[in-house]
C-alpha cells in the first residue's frame, strides 16, 4: 500500500511539474526552485511533516522534500540553539545530500566523460 | 521603435504562436508521472530497507537520500540519465536523483577546464539556485515561525 | 553605381569562380541520417580521439581542409585567402585552424549562415581579380555548441519539439578563377531582420523572416522567379522554421512547392532524437557540399540557390531578455 501511495504522490508531483514546463515559458531550473521553495514554506507551516508520514518516499524523494529538509533542519537547530540555529540549520539534514552529490560527482567526473 | 516595425513584429509573433507545435501534453504528463512515480517507489523500497537497518526514522530517510543520490550519480556517469530524461521529462528532473544528475553532469562537463576552476567552480551551476532559494525560503519561514511561536 | 551590382543587394559575378575542390565530414549522428551516402567522411567517434570537444571540432575542421587540398593536389602556397568561421566564442576553431594555413586569413561570423558568407566573399575576391584561389571552410560540433549555448551534455533536459540539434562536422571548398567544378554566379548578402522572437528553443522561427527577406530581395534584384531554380535550399531552418518560411513565402506571393528544401530538415530522419532538425555552421555546408554538389554532377540540378540562415544570439543576451535577430546569405551555384 505504501508503495502505491509513494508512486501516486511522487508521480503526481512530477506530472504537475511537466504540465508547468509544457504550458509556460519556465525552464526546468525555475520549476525546481519553485518546488523547493514550496516544500520549505509548507514545512514552515507544519504541513509537510504529516505529508511525509502519509506519502513516505513520494514526499521525500521529489525536490520539494529538499526544501522541507532545509526548513526542518533550521527549526530543529533553532529549538536547540536559539537564533543561531537559523544559520546552522540549513545543512543539518541536507548536508548529507549535498556532500553525497559533491563526493559522487567528483569521483564520476574523474572517471567518466560526457557522451553524445 | 517605429510603429510600423512594431506592428510587423507583433503580427509575426502571433503567427509563430499559432503555428508552434503543441506538445503532446497527455503523453508528456503520463511519462513524467510513470517515471517520477517509479523513482519514488524505488525510494520507498530503500526507505523500508534502511528503516530495518537504522535506529531512527531520520537516519533511515538520510540513508535513503544518499542511496538515491548515488544511483542518480552513477546513471549520469554511465550516460544513461539524460536519455531517460528525454522520455521522462520532469519525472527525472524533480526527484532527488535529478538533483544528483545536475551536480554530476556539470562536474563531468566542466572537468575539462580543470579540477578547480572547471569542475570545482561549476559543479553547482544548475543546482545552485535550488540551494540558494531553498536556504532563503527556509530561513524566512523558520524566522517567522520562531517569532510567532516565541522560540526566541 | 558599381557595375557588378544589380538591384539593392545582389552581386553578379561576371567571371564566375569555380569550386574546384570540396570535402565534407560529419559525425556519427549525421552518418545515421538519410544523407549518409552523400558525405565524404563519416566519423565513428565524434571526439576524434581528442580530449575535449573543442579540440575535436578543430581536428575535424583541419582534417576536412587537408582532404580538400589533397584531393586536387593543392598546396597552401596556392591559396591567397583563407576565409573561415564557426559558432564558438571568438570563432576560435577558425582562428586556431588558421595557425597552420600560411596565407591571409579572414575570420568571419554570421552564425549558421557563415558558410555562404565565406563562399560569397571568396567568390567576390576571385571575380574582382584579387585572388586566384580562395579556401573557405566552416565547422560546428554538437558538444561544443551545447556547452556554450545550452546545458551540460548529461543533464536531464527534455528537448522541446522546436529545439534544433547542432550538426557535428565541417565543410571546405576551394574556389578558383579557372578549373572544373560548379560555378558561383551571384551572391546576395542579407540584412539583419529581427521580428522580436525571444525563444531560444525556436531559432527556426527567428531565422525564417531573414531567409524570406533575402529570397525576395534576390528574386527582385535579378528579375528571376522561383521557376528559374531547380532547388532553393535554406540552411538550418528545420521543421518549425521551414513551416514559418513556407507561410511567409505564400504571403509574399511565392509558391515554392517541391523546389524548396531545408538543410536542417534533410540531414536527419524524423525518427532521430533531434527535435525539429539540424543547425550549426556545418549544417548548410555539409548538405551543400555532400548532397547538392554531387546531385549537380549527376545532372539532377543545374541551378541552385543556397540561402544559409543564422540566428544572431549569444548565451548572455537571451538571459537578458534580448530578441534573436536573424540573417541569411544567398549564393547561386550553376553547372
PDB file of N, CA, C and O in Angstrom, chain A residues 54-89:
ATOM      1  N   UNK A  54       2.343  10.418   5.495  1.00  0.00           N
ATOM      2  CA  UNK A  54       1.343   9.797   4.618  1.00  0.00           C
ATOM      3  C   UNK A  54       1.991   9.173   3.381  1.00  0.00           C
ATOM      4  O   UNK A  54       1.779   8.001   3.073  1.00  0.00           O
ATOM      5  N   UNK A  55       2.836   9.957   2.690  1.00  0.00           N
ATOM      6  CA  UNK A  55       3.291   9.520   1.366  1.00  0.00           C
ATOM      7  C   UNK A  55       4.670   8.882   1.372  1.00  0.00           C
ATOM      8  O   UNK A  55       5.101   8.333   0.345  1.00  0.00           O
ATOM      9  N   UNK A  56       5.394   8.931   2.469  1.00  0.00           N
ATOM     10  CA  UNK A  56       6.714   8.310   2.539  1.00  0.00           C
ATOM     11  C   UNK A  56       7.648   8.859   1.476  1.00  0.00           C
ATOM     12  O   UNK A  56       7.791  10.072   1.340  1.00  0.00           O
ATOM     13  N   UNK A  57       8.247   7.949   0.703  1.00  0.00           N
ATOM     14  CA  UNK A  57       9.221   8.364  -0.315  1.00  0.00           C
ATOM     15  C   UNK A  57       8.581   9.269  -1.361  1.00  0.00           C
ATOM     16  O   UNK A  57       9.264  10.078  -1.973  1.00  0.00           O
ATOM     17  N   UNK A  58       7.259   9.145  -1.562  1.00  0.00           N
ATOM     18  CA  UNK A  58       6.571  10.002  -2.517  1.00  0.00           C
ATOM     19  C   UNK A  58       6.680  11.476  -2.151  1.00  0.00           C
ATOM     20  O   UNK A  58       6.569  12.345  -3.015  1.00  0.00           O
ATOM     21  N   UNK A  59       6.914  11.774  -0.864  1.00  0.00           N
ATOM     22  CA  UNK A  59       7.089  13.153  -0.426  1.00  0.00           C
ATOM     23  C   UNK A  59       8.559  13.490  -0.193  1.00  0.00           C
ATOM     24  O   UNK A  59       8.967  14.633  -0.297  1.00  0.00           O
ATOM     25  N   UNK A  60       9.371  12.458   0.132  1.00  0.00           N
ATOM     26  CA  UNK A  60      10.784  12.701   0.447  1.00  0.00           C
ATOM     27  C   UNK A  60      11.644  12.871  -0.802  1.00  0.00           C
ATOM     28  O   UNK A  60      12.565  13.671  -0.833  1.00  0.00           O
ATOM     29  N   UNK A  61      11.348  12.064  -1.814  1.00  0.00           N
ATOM     30  CA  UNK A  61      12.245  11.988  -2.983  1.00  0.00           C
ATOM     31  C   UNK A  61      12.120  13.201  -3.922  1.00  0.00           C
ATOM     32  O   UNK A  61      13.127  13.693  -4.401  1.00  0.00           O
ATOM     33  N   UNK A  62      10.914  13.714  -4.208  1.00  0.00           N
ATOM     34  CA  UNK A  62      10.854  14.910  -5.057  1.00  0.00           C
ATOM     35  C   UNK A  62      11.578  16.086  -4.404  1.00  0.00           C
ATOM     36  O   UNK A  62      11.726  16.126  -3.175  1.00  0.00           O
ATOM     37  N   UNK A  63      11.991  17.045  -5.232  1.00  0.00           N
ATOM     38  CA  UNK A  63      12.880  18.104  -4.754  1.00  0.00           C
ATOM     39  C   UNK A  63      12.217  18.993  -3.699  1.00  0.00           C
ATOM     40  O   UNK A  63      12.904  19.622  -2.899  1.00  0.00           O
ATOM     41  N   UNK A  64      10.865  18.980  -3.601  1.00  0.00           N
ATOM     42  CA  UNK A  64      10.222  19.740  -2.529  1.00  0.00           C
ATOM     43  C   UNK A  64      10.599  19.152  -1.167  1.00  0.00           C
ATOM     44  O   UNK A  64      10.621  19.868  -0.156  1.00  0.00           O
ATOM     45  N   UNK A  65      10.929  17.841  -1.140  1.00  0.00           N
ATOM     46  CA  UNK A  65      11.414  17.234   0.084  1.00  0.00           C
ATOM     47  C   UNK A  65      12.724  17.866   0.541  1.00  0.00           C
ATOM     48  O   UNK A  65      13.029  17.923   1.735  1.00  0.00           O
ATOM     49  N   UNK A  66      13.491  18.345  -0.429  1.00  0.00           N
ATOM     50  CA  UNK A  66      14.757  19.013  -0.134  1.00  0.00           C
ATOM     51  C   UNK A  66      14.498  20.341   0.575  1.00  0.00           C
ATOM     52  O   UNK A  66      15.149  20.667   1.569  1.00  0.00           O
ATOM     53  N   UNK A  67      13.524  21.101   0.079  1.00  0.00           N
ATOM     54  CA  UNK A  67      13.148  22.362   0.729  1.00  0.00           C
ATOM     55  C   UNK A  67      12.634  22.093   2.130  1.00  0.00           C
ATOM     56  O   UNK A  67      12.968  22.817   3.092  1.00  0.00           O
ATOM     57  N   UNK A  68      11.850  21.035   2.284  1.00  0.00           N
ATOM     58  CA  UNK A  68      11.344  20.646   3.596  1.00  0.00           C
ATOM     59  C   UNK A  68      12.500  20.329   4.538  1.00  0.00           C
ATOM     60  O   UNK A  68      12.512  20.755   5.683  1.00  0.00           O
ATOM     61  N   UNK A  69      13.490  19.599   4.028  1.00  0.00           N
ATOM     62  CA  UNK A  69      14.623  19.202   4.870  1.00  0.00           C
ATOM     63  C   UNK A  69      15.404  20.428   5.344  1.00  0.00           C
ATOM     64  O   UNK A  69      15.881  20.461   6.484  1.00  0.00           O
ATOM     65  N   UNK A  70      15.529  21.442   4.482  1.00  0.00           N
ATOM     66  CA  UNK A  70      16.233  22.659   4.900  1.00  0.00           C
ATOM     67  C   UNK A  70      15.486  23.334   6.047  1.00  0.00           C
ATOM     68  O   UNK A  70      16.056  23.630   7.097  1.00  0.00           O
ATOM     69  N   UNK A  71      14.166  23.531   5.848  1.00  0.00           N
ATOM     70  CA  UNK A  71      13.381  24.241   6.866  1.00  0.00           C
ATOM     71  C   UNK A  71      13.287  23.424   8.162  1.00  0.00           C
ATOM     72  O   UNK A  71      13.368  23.977   9.264  1.00  0.00           O
ATOM     73  N   UNK A  72      13.132  22.109   8.029  1.00  0.00           N
ATOM     74  CA  UNK A  72      13.041  21.257   9.226  1.00  0.00           C
ATOM     75  C   UNK A  72      14.338  21.319  10.028  1.00  0.00           C
ATOM     76  O   UNK A  72      14.320  21.422  11.265  1.00  0.00           O
ATOM     77  N   UNK A  73      15.462  21.259   9.323  1.00  0.00           N
ATOM     78  CA  UNK A  73      16.762  21.330   9.993  1.00  0.00           C
ATOM     79  C   UNK A  73      16.936  22.643  10.726  1.00  0.00           C
ATOM     80  O   UNK A  73      17.427  22.691  11.864  1.00  0.00           O
ATOM     81  N   UNK A  74      16.487  23.718  10.091  1.00  0.00           N
ATOM     82  CA  UNK A  74      16.600  25.033  10.730  1.00  0.00           C
ATOM     83  C   UNK A  74      15.768  25.090  12.009  1.00  0.00           C
ATOM     84  O   UNK A  74      16.228  25.575  13.039  1.00  0.00           O
ATOM     85  N   UNK A  75      14.562  24.561  11.933  1.00  0.00           N
ATOM     86  CA  UNK A  75      13.668  24.607  13.089  1.00  0.00           C
ATOM     87  C   UNK A  75      14.260  23.797  14.244  1.00  0.00           C
ATOM     88  O   UNK A  75      14.267  24.253  15.396  1.00  0.00           O
ATOM     89  N   UNK A  76      14.782  22.609  13.924  1.00  0.00           N
ATOM     90  CA  UNK A  76      15.439  21.770  14.946  1.00  0.00           C
ATOM     91  C   UNK A  76      16.536  22.543  15.650  1.00  0.00           C
ATOM     92  O   UNK A  76      16.636  22.554  16.877  1.00  0.00           O
ATOM     93  N   UNK A  77      17.362  23.198  14.846  1.00  0.00           N
ATOM     94  CA  UNK A  77      18.513  23.901  15.392  1.00  0.00           C
ATOM     95  C   UNK A  77      18.094  25.143  16.180  1.00  0.00           C
ATOM     96  O   UNK A  77      18.731  25.484  17.164  1.00  0.00           O
ATOM     97  N   UNK A  78      17.020  25.802  15.714  1.00  0.00           N
ATOM     98  CA  UNK A  78      16.516  26.956  16.460  1.00  0.00           C
ATOM     99  C   UNK A  78      16.036  26.506  17.826  1.00  0.00           C
ATOM    100  O   UNK A  78      16.289  27.165  18.847  1.00  0.00           O
ATOM    101  N   UNK A  79      15.372  25.378  17.881  1.00  0.00           N
ATOM    102  CA  UNK A  79      14.884  24.854  19.167  1.00  0.00           C
ATOM    103  C   UNK A  79      16.056  24.530  20.090  1.00  0.00           C
ATOM    104  O   UNK A  79      15.974  24.676  21.294  1.00  0.00           O
ATOM    105  N   UNK A  80      17.172  24.074  19.488  1.00  0.00           N
ATOM    106  CA  UNK A  80      18.325  23.657  20.277  1.00  0.00           C
ATOM    107  C   UNK A  80      19.178  24.852  20.712  1.00  0.00           C
ATOM    108  O   UNK A  80      19.615  24.933  21.852  1.00  0.00           O
ATOM    109  N   UNK A  81      19.399  25.790  19.728  1.00  0.00           N
ATOM    110  CA  UNK A  81      20.411  26.831  19.960  1.00  0.00           C
ATOM    111  C   UNK A  81      19.834  28.235  20.086  1.00  0.00           C
ATOM    112  O   UNK A  81      20.532  29.142  20.511  1.00  0.00           O
ATOM    113  N   UNK A  82      18.576  28.430  19.674  1.00  0.00           N
ATOM    114  CA  UNK A  82      18.083  29.803  19.582  1.00  0.00           C
ATOM    115  C   UNK A  82      18.349  30.359  18.192  1.00  0.00           C
ATOM    116  O   UNK A  82      18.453  29.599  17.234  1.00  0.00           O
ATOM    117  N   UNK A  83      18.489  31.685  18.082  1.00  0.00           N
ATOM    118  CA  UNK A  83      18.560  32.319  16.761  1.00  0.00           C
ATOM    119  C   UNK A  83      19.730  31.808  15.920  1.00  0.00           C
ATOM    120  O   UNK A  83      19.675  31.817  14.698  1.00  0.00           O
ATOM    121  N   UNK A  84      20.810  31.358  16.555  1.00  0.00           N
ATOM    122  CA  UNK A  84      21.951  30.860  15.786  1.00  0.00           C
ATOM    123  C   UNK A  84      21.551  29.697  14.882  1.00  0.00           C
ATOM    124  O   UNK A  84      22.157  29.459  13.841  1.00  0.00           O
ATOM    125  N   UNK A  85      20.502  29.014  15.319  1.00  0.00           N
ATOM    126  CA  UNK A  85      20.036  27.852  14.546  1.00  0.00           C
ATOM    127  C   UNK A  85      19.615  28.213  13.129  1.00  0.00           C
ATOM    128  O   UNK A  85      19.709  27.397  12.216  1.00  0.00           O
ATOM    129  N   UNK A  86      19.151  29.464  12.948  1.00  0.00           N
ATOM    130  CA  UNK A  86      18.773  29.926  11.605  1.00  0.00           C
ATOM    131  C   UNK A  86      19.968  29.831  10.649  1.00  0.00           C
ATOM    132  O   UNK A  86      19.817  29.682   9.448  1.00  0.00           O
ATOM    133  N   UNK A  87      21.163  29.954  11.219  1.00  0.00           N
ATOM    134  CA  UNK A  87      22.364  29.966  10.375  1.00  0.00           C
ATOM    135  C   UNK A  87      23.080  28.623  10.356  1.00  0.00           C
ATOM    136  O   UNK A  87      23.901  28.363   9.485  1.00  0.00           O
ATOM    137  N   UNK A  88      22.800  27.763  11.321  1.00  0.00           N
ATOM    138  CA  UNK A  88      23.477  26.462  11.323  1.00  0.00           C
ATOM    139  C   UNK A  88      22.588  25.363  10.757  1.00  0.00           C
ATOM    140  O   UNK A  88      23.076  24.295  10.417  1.00  0.00           O
ATOM    141  N   UNK A  89      21.284  25.632  10.645  1.00  0.00           N
ATOM    142  CA  UNK A  89      20.348  24.537  10.383  1.00  0.00           C
ATOM    143  C   UNK A  89      20.183  24.097   8.946  1.00  0.00           C
ATOM    144  O   UNK A  89      19.738  22.983   8.695  1.00  0.00           O
TER     145      UNK A  89
END
